[in-house]
JSON list of C-alpha atoms in Angstrom, two decimals:
[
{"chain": "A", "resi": 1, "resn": "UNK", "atom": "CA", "xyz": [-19.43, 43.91, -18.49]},
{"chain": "A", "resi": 2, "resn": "UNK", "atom": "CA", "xyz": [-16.68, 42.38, -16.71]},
{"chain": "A", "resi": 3, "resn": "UNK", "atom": "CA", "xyz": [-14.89, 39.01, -17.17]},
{"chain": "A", "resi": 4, "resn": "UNK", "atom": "CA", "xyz": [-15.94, 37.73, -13.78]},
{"chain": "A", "resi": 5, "resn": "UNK", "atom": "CA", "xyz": [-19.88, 37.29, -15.85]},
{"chain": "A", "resi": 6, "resn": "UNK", "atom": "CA", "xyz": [-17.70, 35.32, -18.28]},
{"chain": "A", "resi": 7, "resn": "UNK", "atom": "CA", "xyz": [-15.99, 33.58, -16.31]},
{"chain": "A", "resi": 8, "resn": "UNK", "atom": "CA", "xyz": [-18.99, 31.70, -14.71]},
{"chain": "A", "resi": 9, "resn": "UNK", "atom": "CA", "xyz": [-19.64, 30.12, -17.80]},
{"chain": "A", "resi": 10, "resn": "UNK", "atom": "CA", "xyz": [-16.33, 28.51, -17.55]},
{"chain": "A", "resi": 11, "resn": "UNK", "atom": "CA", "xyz": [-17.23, 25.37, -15.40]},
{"chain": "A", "resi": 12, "resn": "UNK", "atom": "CA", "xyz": [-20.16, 24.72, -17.44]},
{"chain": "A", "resi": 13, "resn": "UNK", "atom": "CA", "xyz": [-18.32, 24.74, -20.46]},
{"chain": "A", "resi": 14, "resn": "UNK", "atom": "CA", "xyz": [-15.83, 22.30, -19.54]},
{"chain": "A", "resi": 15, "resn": "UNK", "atom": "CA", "xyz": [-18.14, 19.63, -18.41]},
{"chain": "A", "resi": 16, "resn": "UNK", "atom": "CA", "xyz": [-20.91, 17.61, -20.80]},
{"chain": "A", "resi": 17, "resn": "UNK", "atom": "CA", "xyz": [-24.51, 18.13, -19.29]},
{"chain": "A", "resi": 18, "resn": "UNK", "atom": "CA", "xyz": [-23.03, 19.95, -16.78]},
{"chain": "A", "resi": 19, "resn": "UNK", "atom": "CA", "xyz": [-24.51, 23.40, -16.08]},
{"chain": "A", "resi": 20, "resn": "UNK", "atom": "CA", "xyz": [-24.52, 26.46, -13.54]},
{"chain": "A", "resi": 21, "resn": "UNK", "atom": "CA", "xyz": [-27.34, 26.55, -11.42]},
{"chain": "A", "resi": 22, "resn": "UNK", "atom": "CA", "xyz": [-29.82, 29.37, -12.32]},
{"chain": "A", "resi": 23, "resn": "UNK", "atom": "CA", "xyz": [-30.83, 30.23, -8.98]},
{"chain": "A", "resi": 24, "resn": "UNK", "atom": "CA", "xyz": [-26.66, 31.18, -8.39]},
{"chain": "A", "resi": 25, "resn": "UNK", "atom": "CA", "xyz": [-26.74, 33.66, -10.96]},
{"chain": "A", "resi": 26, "resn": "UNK", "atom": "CA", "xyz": [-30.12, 34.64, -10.15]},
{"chain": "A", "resi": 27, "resn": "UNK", "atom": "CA", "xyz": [-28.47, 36.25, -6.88]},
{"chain": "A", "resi": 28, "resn": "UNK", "atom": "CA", "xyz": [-26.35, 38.58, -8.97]},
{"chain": "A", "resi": 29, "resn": "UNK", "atom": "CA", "xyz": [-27.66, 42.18, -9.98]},
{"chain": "A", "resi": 30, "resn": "UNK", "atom": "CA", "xyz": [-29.46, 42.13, -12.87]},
{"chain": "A", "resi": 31, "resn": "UNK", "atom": "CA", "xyz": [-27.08, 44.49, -14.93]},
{"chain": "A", "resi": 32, "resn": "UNK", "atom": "CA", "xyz": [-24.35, 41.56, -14.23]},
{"chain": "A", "resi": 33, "resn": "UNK", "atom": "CA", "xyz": [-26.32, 38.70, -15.29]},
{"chain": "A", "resi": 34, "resn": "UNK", "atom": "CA", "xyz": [-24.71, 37.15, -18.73]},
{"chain": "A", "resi": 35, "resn": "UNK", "atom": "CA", "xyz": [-28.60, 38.00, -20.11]},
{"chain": "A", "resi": 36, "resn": "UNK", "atom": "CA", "xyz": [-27.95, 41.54, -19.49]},
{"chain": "A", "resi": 37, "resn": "UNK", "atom": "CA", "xyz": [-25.14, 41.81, -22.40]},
{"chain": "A", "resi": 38, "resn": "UNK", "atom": "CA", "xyz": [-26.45, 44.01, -25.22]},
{"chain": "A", "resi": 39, "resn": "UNK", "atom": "CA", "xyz": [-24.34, 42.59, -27.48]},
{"chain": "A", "resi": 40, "resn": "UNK", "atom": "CA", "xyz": [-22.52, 45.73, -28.57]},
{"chain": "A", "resi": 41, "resn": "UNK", "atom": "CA", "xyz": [-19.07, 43.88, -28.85]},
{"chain": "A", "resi": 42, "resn": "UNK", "atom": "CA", "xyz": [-16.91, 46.58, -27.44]},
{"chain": "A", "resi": 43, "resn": "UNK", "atom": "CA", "xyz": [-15.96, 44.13, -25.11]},
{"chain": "A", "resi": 44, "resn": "UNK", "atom": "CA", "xyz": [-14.95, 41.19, -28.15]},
{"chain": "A", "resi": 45, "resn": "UNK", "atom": "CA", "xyz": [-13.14, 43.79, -29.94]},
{"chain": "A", "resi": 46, "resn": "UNK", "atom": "CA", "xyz": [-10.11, 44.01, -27.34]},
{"chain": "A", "resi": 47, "resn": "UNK", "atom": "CA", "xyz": [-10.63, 40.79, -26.14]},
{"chain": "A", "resi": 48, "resn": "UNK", "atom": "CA", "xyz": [-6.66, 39.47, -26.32]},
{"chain": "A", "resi": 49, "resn": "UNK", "atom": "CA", "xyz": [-7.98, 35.77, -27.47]},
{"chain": "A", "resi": 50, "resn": "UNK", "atom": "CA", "xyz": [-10.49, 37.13, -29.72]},
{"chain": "A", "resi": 51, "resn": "UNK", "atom": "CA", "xyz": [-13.24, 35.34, -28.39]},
{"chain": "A", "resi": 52, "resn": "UNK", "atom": "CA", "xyz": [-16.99, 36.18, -29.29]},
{"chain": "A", "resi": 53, "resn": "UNK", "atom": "CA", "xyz": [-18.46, 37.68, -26.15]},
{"chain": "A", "resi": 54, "resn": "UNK", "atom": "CA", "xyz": [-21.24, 38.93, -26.52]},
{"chain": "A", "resi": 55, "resn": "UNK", "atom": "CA", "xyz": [-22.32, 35.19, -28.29]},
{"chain": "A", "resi": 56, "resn": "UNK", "atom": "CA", "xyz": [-20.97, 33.59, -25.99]},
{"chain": "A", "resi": 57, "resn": "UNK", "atom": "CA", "xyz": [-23.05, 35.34, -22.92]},
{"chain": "A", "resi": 58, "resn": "UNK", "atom": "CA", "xyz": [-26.12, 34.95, -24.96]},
{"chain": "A", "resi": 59, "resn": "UNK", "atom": "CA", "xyz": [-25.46, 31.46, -25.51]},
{"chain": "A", "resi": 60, "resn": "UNK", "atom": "CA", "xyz": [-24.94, 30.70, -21.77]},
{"chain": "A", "resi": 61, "resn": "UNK", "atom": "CA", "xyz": [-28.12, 32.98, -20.75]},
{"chain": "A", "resi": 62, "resn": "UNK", "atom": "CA", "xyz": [-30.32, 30.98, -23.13]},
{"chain": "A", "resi": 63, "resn": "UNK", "atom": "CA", "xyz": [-28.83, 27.52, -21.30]},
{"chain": "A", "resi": 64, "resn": "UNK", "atom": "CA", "xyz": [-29.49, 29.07, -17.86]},
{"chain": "A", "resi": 65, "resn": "UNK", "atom": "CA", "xyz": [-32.90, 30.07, -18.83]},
{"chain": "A", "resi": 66, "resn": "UNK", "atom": "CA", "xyz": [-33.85, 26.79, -20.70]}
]
């Protein structure tokens, strides 16, 4: 997983009701859709800012699919 499927979620987090549009990150690959983090943490455990991956992408994949 790369950043770049984080950073999506960035826009969406800094706005209130505001959200992503599913059919945008419906034209990635599916291997770089936030849903497609297995939640293995390699990634949060060098994250510099110690931020909860993993969580986080399941979080946002659950908003996009809901």
């Amino acid at each position: 997983m790369r950043c770049a499927e984080l950073s999506l979620r960035n826009p969406e987090a800094g706005r209130r009701g505001g959200f992503i549009p599913s059919m945008f990150v419906g034209t990635l690959p599916e291997d770089k859709r936030p849903s497609a983090c297995i939640g293995c943490g390699s990634c949060a455990a060098v994250c510099p800012q110690q931020i909860d991956i993993p969580g986080t992408l399941a979080e946002f994949a659950e908003r996009l699919a809901g």
